Short mmCIF file of C-alpha atoms in Angstrom, two decimals:
data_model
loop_
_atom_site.label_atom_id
_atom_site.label_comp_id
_atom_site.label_asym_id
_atom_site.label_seq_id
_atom_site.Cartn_x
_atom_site.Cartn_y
_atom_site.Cartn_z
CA UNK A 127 -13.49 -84.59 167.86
CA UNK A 128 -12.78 -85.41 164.23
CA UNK A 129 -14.57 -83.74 162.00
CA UNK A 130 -14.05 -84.45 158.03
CA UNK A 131 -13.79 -82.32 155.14
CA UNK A 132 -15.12 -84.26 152.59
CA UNK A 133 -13.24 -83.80 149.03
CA UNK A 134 -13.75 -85.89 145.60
CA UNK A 135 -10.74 -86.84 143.53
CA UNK A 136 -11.03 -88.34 140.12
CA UNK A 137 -8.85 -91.02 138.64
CA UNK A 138 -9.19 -91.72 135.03
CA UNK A 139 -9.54 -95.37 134.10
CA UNK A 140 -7.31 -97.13 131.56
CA UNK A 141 -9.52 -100.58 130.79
CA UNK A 142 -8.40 -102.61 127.46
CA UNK A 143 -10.86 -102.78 124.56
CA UNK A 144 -12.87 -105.42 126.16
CA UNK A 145 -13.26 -104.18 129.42
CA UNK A 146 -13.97 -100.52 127.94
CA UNK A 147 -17.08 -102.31 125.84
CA UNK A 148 -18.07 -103.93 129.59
CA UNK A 149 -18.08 -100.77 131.19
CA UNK A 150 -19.97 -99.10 128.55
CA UNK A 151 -22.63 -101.68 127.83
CA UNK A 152 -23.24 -101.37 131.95
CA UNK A 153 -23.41 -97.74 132.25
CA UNK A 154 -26.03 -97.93 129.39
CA UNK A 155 -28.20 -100.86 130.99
CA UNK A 156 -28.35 -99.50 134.01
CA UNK A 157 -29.54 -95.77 132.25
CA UNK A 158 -32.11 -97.11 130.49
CA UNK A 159 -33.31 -99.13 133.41
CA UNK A 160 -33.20 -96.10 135.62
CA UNK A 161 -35.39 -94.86 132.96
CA UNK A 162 -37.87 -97.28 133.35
CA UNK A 163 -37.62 -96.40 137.13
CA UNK A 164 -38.17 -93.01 136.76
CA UNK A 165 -41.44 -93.76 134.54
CA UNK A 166 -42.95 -95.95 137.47
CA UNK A 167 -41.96 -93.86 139.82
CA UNK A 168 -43.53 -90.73 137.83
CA UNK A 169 -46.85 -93.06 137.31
CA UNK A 170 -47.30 -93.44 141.05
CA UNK A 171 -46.82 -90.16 141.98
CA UNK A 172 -42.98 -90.09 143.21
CA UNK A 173 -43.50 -92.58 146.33
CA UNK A 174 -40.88 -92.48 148.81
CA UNK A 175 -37.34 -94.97 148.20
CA UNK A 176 -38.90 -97.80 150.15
CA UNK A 177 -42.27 -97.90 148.03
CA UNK A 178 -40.90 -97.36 144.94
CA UNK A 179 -38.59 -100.18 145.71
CA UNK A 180 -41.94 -102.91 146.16
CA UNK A 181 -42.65 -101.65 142.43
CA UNK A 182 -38.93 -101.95 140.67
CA UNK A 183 -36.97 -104.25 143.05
CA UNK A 184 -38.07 -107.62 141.49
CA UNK A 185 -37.83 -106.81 137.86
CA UNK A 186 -34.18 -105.05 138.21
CA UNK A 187 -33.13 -108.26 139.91
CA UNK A 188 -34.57 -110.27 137.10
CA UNK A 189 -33.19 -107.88 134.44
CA UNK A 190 -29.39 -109.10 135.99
CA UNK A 191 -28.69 -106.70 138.30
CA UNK A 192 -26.94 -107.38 141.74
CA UNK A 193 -28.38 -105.96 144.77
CA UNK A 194 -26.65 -103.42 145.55
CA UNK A 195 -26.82 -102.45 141.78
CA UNK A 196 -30.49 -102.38 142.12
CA UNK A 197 -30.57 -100.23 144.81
CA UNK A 198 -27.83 -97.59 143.77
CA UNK A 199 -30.80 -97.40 140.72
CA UNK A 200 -33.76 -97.11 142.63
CA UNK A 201 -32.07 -94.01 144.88
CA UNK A 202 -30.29 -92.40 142.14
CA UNK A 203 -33.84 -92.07 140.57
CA UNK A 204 -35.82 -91.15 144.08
CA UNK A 205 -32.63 -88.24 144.41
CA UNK A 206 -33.20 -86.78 141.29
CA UNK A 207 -37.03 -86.27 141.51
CA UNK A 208 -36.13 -84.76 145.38
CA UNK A 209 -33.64 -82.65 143.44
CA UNK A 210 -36.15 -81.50 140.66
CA UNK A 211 -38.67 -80.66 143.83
CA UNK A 212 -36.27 -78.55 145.96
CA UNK A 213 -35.40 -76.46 142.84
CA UNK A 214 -39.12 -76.07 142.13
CA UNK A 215 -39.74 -74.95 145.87
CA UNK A 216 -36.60 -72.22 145.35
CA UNK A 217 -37.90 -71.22 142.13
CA UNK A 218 -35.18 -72.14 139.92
CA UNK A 219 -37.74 -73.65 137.27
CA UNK A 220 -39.54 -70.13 137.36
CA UNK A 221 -42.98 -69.24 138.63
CA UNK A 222 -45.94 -71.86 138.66
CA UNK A 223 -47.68 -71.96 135.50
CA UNK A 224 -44.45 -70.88 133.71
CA UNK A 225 -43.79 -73.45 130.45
CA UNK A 226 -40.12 -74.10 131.59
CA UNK A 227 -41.72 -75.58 135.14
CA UNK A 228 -44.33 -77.52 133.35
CA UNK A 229 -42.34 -78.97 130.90
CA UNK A 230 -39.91 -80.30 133.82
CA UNK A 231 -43.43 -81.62 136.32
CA UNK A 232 -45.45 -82.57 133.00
CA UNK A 233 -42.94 -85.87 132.37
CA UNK A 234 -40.69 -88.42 134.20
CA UNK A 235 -37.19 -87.31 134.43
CA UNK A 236 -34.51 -88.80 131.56
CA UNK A 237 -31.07 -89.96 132.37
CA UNK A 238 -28.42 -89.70 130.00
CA UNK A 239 -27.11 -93.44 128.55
CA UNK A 240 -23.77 -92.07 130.03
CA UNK A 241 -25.10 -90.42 132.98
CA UNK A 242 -22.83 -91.49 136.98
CA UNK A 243 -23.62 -94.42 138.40
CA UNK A 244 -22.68 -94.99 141.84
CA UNK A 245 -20.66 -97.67 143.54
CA UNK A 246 -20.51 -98.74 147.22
CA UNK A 247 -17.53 -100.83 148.62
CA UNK A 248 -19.86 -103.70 148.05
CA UNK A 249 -19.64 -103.26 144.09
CA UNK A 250 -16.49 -101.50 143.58
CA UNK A 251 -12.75 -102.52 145.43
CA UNK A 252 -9.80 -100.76 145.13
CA UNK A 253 -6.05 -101.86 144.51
CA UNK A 254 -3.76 -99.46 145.46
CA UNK A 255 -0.46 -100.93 145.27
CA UNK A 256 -0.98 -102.22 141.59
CA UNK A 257 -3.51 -99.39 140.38
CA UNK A 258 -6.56 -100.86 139.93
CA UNK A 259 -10.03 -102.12 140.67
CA UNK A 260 -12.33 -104.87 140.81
CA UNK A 261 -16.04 -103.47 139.21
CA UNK A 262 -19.11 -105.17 139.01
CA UNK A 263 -20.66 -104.75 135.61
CA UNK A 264 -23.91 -106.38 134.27
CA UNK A 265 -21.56 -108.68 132.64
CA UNK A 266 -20.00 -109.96 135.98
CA UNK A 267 -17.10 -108.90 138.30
CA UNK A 268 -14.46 -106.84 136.37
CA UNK A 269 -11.27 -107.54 137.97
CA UNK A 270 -7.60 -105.54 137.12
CA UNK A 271 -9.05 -102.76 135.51
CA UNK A 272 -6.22 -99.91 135.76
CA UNK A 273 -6.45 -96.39 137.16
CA UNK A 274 -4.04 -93.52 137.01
CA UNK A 275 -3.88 -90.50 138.84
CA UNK A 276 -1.57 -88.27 140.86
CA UNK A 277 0.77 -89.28 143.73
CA UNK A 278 -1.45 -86.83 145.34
CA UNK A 279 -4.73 -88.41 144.67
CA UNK A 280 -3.80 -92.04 145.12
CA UNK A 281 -2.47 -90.71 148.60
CA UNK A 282 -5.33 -88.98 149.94
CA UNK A 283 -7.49 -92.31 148.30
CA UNK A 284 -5.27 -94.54 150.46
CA UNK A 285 -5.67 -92.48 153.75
CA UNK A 286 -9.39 -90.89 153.14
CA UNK A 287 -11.79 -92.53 150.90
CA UNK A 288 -14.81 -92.99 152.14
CA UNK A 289 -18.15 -94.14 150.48
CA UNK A 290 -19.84 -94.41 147.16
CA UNK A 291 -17.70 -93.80 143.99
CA UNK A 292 -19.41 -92.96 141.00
CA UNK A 293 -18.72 -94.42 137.51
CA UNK A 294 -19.29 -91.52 134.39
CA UNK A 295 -18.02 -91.88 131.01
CA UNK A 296 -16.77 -88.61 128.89
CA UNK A 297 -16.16 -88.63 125.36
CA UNK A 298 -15.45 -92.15 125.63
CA UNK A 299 -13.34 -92.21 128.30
CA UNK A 300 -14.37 -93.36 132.09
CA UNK A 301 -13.41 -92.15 135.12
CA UNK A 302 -14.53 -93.07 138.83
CA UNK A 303 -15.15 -90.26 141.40
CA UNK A 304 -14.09 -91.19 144.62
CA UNK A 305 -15.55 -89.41 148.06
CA UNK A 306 -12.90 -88.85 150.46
CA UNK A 307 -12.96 -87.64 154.16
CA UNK A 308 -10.02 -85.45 155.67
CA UNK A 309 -9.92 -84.59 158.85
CA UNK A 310 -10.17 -81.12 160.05
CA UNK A 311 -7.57 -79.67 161.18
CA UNK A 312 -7.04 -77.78 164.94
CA UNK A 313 -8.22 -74.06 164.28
CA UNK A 314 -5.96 -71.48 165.85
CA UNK A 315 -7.00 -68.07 167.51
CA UNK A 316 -5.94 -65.95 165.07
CA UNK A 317 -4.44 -62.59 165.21
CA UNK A 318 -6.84 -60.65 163.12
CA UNK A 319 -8.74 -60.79 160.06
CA UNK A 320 -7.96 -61.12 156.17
CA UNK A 321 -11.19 -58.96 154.44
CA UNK A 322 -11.93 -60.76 150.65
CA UNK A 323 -13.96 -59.02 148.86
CA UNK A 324 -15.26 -61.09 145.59
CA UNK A 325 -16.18 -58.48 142.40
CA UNK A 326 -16.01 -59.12 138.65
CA UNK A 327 -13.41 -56.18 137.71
CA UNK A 328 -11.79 -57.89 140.37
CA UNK A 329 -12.64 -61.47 141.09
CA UNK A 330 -10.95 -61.26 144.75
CA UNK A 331 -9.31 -58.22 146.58
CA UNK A 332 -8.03 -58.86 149.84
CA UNK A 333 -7.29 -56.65 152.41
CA UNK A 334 -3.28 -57.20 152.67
CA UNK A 335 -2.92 -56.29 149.41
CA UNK A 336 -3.86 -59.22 146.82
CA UNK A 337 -5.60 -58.84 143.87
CA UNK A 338 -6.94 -61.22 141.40
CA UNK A 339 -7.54 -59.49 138.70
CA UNK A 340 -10.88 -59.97 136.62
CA UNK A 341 -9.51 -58.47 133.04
CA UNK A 342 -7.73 -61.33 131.94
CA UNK A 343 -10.46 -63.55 132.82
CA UNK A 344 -13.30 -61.01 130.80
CA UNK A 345 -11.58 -61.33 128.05
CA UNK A 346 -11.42 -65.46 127.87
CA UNK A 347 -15.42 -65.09 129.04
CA UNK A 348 -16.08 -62.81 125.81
CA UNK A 349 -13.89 -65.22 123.53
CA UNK A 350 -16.06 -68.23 124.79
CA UNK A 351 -19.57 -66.10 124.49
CA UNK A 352 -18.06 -65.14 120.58
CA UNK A 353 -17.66 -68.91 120.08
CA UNK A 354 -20.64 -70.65 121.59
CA UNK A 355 -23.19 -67.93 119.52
CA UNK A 356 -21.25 -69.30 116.25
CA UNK A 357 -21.55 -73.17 117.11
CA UNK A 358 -25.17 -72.31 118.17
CA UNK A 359 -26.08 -70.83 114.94
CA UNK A 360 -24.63 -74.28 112.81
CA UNK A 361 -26.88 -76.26 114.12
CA UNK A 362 -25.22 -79.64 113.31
CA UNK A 363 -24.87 -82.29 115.50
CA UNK A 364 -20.94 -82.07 115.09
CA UNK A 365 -21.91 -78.22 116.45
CA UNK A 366 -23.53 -79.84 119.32
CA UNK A 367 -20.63 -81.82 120.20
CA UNK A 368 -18.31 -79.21 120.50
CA UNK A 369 -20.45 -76.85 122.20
CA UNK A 370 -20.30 -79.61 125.37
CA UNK A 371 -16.36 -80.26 124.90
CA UNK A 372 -15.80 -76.33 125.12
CA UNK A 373 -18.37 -76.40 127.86
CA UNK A 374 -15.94 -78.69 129.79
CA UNK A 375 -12.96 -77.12 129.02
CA UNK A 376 -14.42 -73.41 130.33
CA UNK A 377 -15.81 -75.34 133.30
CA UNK A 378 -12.31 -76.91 134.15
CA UNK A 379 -10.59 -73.30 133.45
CA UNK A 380 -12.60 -71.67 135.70
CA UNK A 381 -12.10 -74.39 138.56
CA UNK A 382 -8.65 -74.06 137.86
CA UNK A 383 -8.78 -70.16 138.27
CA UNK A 384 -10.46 -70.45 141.69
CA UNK A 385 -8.40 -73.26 143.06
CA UNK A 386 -5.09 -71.15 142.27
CA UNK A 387 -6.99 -67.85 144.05
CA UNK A 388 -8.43 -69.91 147.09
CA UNK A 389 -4.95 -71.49 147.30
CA UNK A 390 -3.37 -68.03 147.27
CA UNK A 391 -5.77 -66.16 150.00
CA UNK A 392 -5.97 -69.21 152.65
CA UNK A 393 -2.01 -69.87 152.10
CA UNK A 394 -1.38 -65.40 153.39
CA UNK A 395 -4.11 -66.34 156.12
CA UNK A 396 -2.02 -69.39 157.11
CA UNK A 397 1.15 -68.02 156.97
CA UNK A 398 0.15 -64.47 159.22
CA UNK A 399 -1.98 -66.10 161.49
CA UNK A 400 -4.91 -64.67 160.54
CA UNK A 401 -8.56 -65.42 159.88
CA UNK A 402 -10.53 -64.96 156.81
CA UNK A 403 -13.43 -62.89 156.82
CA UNK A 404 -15.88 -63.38 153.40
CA UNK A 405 -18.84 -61.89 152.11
CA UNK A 406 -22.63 -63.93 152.51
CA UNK A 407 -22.93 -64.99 148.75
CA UNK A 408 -26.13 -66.08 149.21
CA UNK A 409 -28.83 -64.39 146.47
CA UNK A 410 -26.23 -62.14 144.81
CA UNK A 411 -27.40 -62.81 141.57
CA UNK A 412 -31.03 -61.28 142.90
CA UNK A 413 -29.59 -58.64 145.23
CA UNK A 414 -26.99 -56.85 142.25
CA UNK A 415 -28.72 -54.85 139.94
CA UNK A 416 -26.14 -54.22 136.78
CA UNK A 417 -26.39 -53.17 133.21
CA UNK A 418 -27.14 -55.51 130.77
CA UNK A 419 -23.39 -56.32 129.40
CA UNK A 420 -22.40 -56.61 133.20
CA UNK A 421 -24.99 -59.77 133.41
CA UNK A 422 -23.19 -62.14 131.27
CA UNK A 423 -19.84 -61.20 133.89
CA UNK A 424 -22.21 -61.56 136.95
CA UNK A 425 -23.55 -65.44 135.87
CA UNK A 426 -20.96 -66.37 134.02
CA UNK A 427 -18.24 -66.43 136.90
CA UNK A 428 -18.46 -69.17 139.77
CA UNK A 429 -18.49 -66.96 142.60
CA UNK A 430 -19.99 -69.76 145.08
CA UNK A 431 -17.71 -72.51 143.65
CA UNK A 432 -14.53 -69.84 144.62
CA UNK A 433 -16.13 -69.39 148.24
CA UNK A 434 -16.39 -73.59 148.26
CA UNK A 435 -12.18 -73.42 147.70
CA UNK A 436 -11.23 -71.04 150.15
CA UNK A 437 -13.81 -72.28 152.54
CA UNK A 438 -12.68 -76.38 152.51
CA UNK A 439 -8.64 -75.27 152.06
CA UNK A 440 -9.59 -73.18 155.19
CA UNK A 441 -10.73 -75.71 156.79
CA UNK A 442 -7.96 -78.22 156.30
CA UNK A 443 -5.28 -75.63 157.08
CA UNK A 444 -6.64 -74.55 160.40
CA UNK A 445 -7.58 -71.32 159.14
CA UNK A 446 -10.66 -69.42 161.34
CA UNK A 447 -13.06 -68.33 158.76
CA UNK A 448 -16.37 -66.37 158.72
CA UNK A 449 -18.93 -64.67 156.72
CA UNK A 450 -20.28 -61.45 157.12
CA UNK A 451 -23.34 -59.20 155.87
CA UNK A 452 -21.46 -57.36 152.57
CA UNK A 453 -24.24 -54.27 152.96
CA UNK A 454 -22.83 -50.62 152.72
CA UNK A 455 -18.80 -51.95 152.47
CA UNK A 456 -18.24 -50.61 149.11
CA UNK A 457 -20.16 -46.85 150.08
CA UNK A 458 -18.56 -47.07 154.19
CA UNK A 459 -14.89 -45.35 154.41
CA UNK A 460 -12.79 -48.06 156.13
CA UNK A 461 -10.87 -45.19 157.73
CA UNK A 462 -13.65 -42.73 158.91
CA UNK A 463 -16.48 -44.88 158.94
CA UNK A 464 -18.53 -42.49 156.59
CA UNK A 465 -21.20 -43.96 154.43
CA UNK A 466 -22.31 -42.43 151.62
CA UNK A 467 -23.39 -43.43 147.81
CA UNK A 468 -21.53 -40.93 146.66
CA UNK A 469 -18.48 -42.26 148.13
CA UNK A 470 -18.00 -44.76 145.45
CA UNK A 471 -17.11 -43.03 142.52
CA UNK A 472 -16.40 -45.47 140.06
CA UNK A 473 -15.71 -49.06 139.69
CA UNK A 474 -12.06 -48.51 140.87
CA UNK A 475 -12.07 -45.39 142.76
CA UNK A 476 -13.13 -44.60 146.42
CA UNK A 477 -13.24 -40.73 147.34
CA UNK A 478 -14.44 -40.36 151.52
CA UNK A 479 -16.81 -37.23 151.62
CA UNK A 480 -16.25 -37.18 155.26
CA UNK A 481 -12.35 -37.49 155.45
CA UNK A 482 -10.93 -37.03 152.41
CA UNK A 483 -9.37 -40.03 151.63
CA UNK A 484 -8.89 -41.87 148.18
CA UNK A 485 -8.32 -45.32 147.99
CA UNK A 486 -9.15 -48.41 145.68
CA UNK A 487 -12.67 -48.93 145.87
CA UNK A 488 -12.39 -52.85 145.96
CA UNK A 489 -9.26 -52.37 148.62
CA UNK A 490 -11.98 -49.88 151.24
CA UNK A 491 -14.54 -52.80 150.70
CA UNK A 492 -12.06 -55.87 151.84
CA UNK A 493 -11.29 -53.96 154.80
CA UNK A 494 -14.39 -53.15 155.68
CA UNK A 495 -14.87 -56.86 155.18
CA UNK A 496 -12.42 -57.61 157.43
CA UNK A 497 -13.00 -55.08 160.15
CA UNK A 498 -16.38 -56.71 160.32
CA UNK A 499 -14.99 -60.59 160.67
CA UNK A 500 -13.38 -59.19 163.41
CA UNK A 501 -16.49 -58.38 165.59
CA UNK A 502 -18.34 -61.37 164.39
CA UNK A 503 -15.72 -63.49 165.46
CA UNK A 504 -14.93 -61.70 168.85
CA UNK A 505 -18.64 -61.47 169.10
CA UNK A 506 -18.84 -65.53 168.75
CA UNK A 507 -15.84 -65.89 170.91
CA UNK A 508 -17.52 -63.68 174.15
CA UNK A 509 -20.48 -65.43 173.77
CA UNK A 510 -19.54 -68.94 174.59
CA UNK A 511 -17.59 -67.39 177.82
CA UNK A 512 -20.28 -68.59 180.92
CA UNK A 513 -22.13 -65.02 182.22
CA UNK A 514 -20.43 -63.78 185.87
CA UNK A 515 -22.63 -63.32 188.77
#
């Protein structure tokens, strides 16, 4: 059965002064008209995508917009108030009655004049051979405007894309976001289990021995911090605007930081025939309790988005993966099985009380980690065999 990993790869557009004005006179029509969405839709109390469409429909079409263009505007709105209501249901606005949560329920929600706009295959066509596509724009069809990316990209685009592509403009300069579906490939038993354990000393220790270490990384995390306190305390709007470009650029080191260590841990697991075992992320910024310098580490570092890599790369290698419950590994001797507080004596250093042995505390944790993959995955694996009579 195929089942798809779905990836997004960007291509940066290359449109000539005219057609850069086109694209960014559209993006800001259709902005400000999802703004007037948003304020209907706030005025009648969020109805569902088919109601609010009996409301906005009509006037988008008069205001020059295709179909399709009217309805990529209606449902960007609709997802962002269902966005705004799951985060207020997990608590991420804070409690109720709290002024951050009011001030984000007290007022329709504001798109930015640059802010994605999506395309379906009905708006947006694709050129591969000569690089380019064919756009619709609230100026007409925009034919021959020209892409570049890697060989890479443009061959996974050829063989994968799938979907709606969204339009966003940065700093001037626009890019399309493409979603693309690889297939899965075949999983293979594997012979044993790769432990990963994710830290912040460390940002990944696995169990064969690799180590991606976290010091490095601290130190371009406290540069940053130094930097964004002095560009907050200017003030000026030229402050502002450097504050998001550094933003970016921290955003796209990081990603690049966790696609080289996903790359690294699924490529041993692929080449030894093993699985990968990882820890359940889930609520570790609510389950670690750390000392007040330790919290900037803890939510400054993307430990889900470095899970995300390893677990999609694992997926399109063939590599068996599974989570398992990270209680106890960093206190339970991996050799004895002792567990004990004490046992973890520092940050790096793991002395048994029970047996005696001293190890690297993050090293006793990933194979604990992977000890543990093991029996959830044999566990799985015995319980799809039929019960013997």
């Amino acid at each position: 059965m195929f089942v798809p990993v779905k990836i997004v790869v960007q291509v940066k557009l290359v449109p000539d002064a005219i057609q850069a004005s086109v694209l960014e006179s559209t993006l800001r029509t259709v902005n400000d008209a999802a703004n007037w969405v948003s304020e209907v839709a706030f005025e009648h109390g969020v109805p569902r995508e088919y109601e609010l469409r009996k409301h906005t429909y009509a006037e988008l079409k008069a205001r020059g917009f295709g179909a399709q263009a009217a309805q990529h505007t209606i449902k960007k709105v609709r997802d962002a108030y269902t966005t705004l209501k799951a985060n207020v249901r997990a608590g991420n606005l804070g409690k109720e009655g709290s002024k951050r949560r009011r001030k984000a329920e007290s007022k329709p929600i504001v798109f930015r004049p640059e802010a994605a706009q999506a395309y379906d295959d009905r708006c947006l066509s694709w050129q591969y051979d000569q690089q380019t596509v064919s756009i619709w724009t609230t100026s007409g069809r925009l034919k021959s405007v020209r892409f570049v990316c890697s060989a890479d990209a443009l061959k996974t685009l050829r063989a994968h894309r799938q979907g709606e592509s969204d339009l966003i403009e940065r700093d001037g300069v626009f890019y399309l976001i493409a979603t693309c579906e690889v297939p899965e490939a075949e999983q293979y038993g594997p012979d044993g289990f790769i432990g990963v354990d994710l830290g912040i000393a460390n940002i990944a220790t696995t169990s064969t021995g690799y180590l991606a270490a976290g010091r490095g990384l601290g130190r371009y995390r406290k540069r940053q911090l130094v930097l964004r306190a002095k560009l907050q305390k200017k003030r000026t709007k030229s402050a502002q605007r450097r504050l998001k470009a550094r933003a970016r650029k921290e955003a796209r080191h990081v990603a690049n930081q966790n696609h080289i260590i996903s790359k690294t841990i699924v490529t041993e697991a692929e080449r030894t025939g093993r699985g990968l075992s990882l820890e359940e992320l889930k609520g570790i910024r609510s389950r670690v309790r750390l000392r007040k310098p330790q919290r900037v580490a803890l939510h400054s570092w993307a430990f889900a988005q470095l899970a995300d890599f390893i677990v999609y790369k694992a997926k399109r290698a063939g590599v068996p993966l599974v989570f398992v419950d990270p209680a106890y590994t960093s206190q339970t001797c991996a050799e004895c099985g002792h567990v004990d507080k004490r046992n973890r004596v520092d940050q790096g250093l793991f002395i048994c009380r029970g047996c005696g042995v001293v190890v690297h505390a993050d090293r006793n944790a990933s194979h604990n980690i992977a000890a543990r993959g093991e029996s959830v995955w044999n566990a799985g694996r015995e319980s799809r065999v039929p019960a013997t009579r």
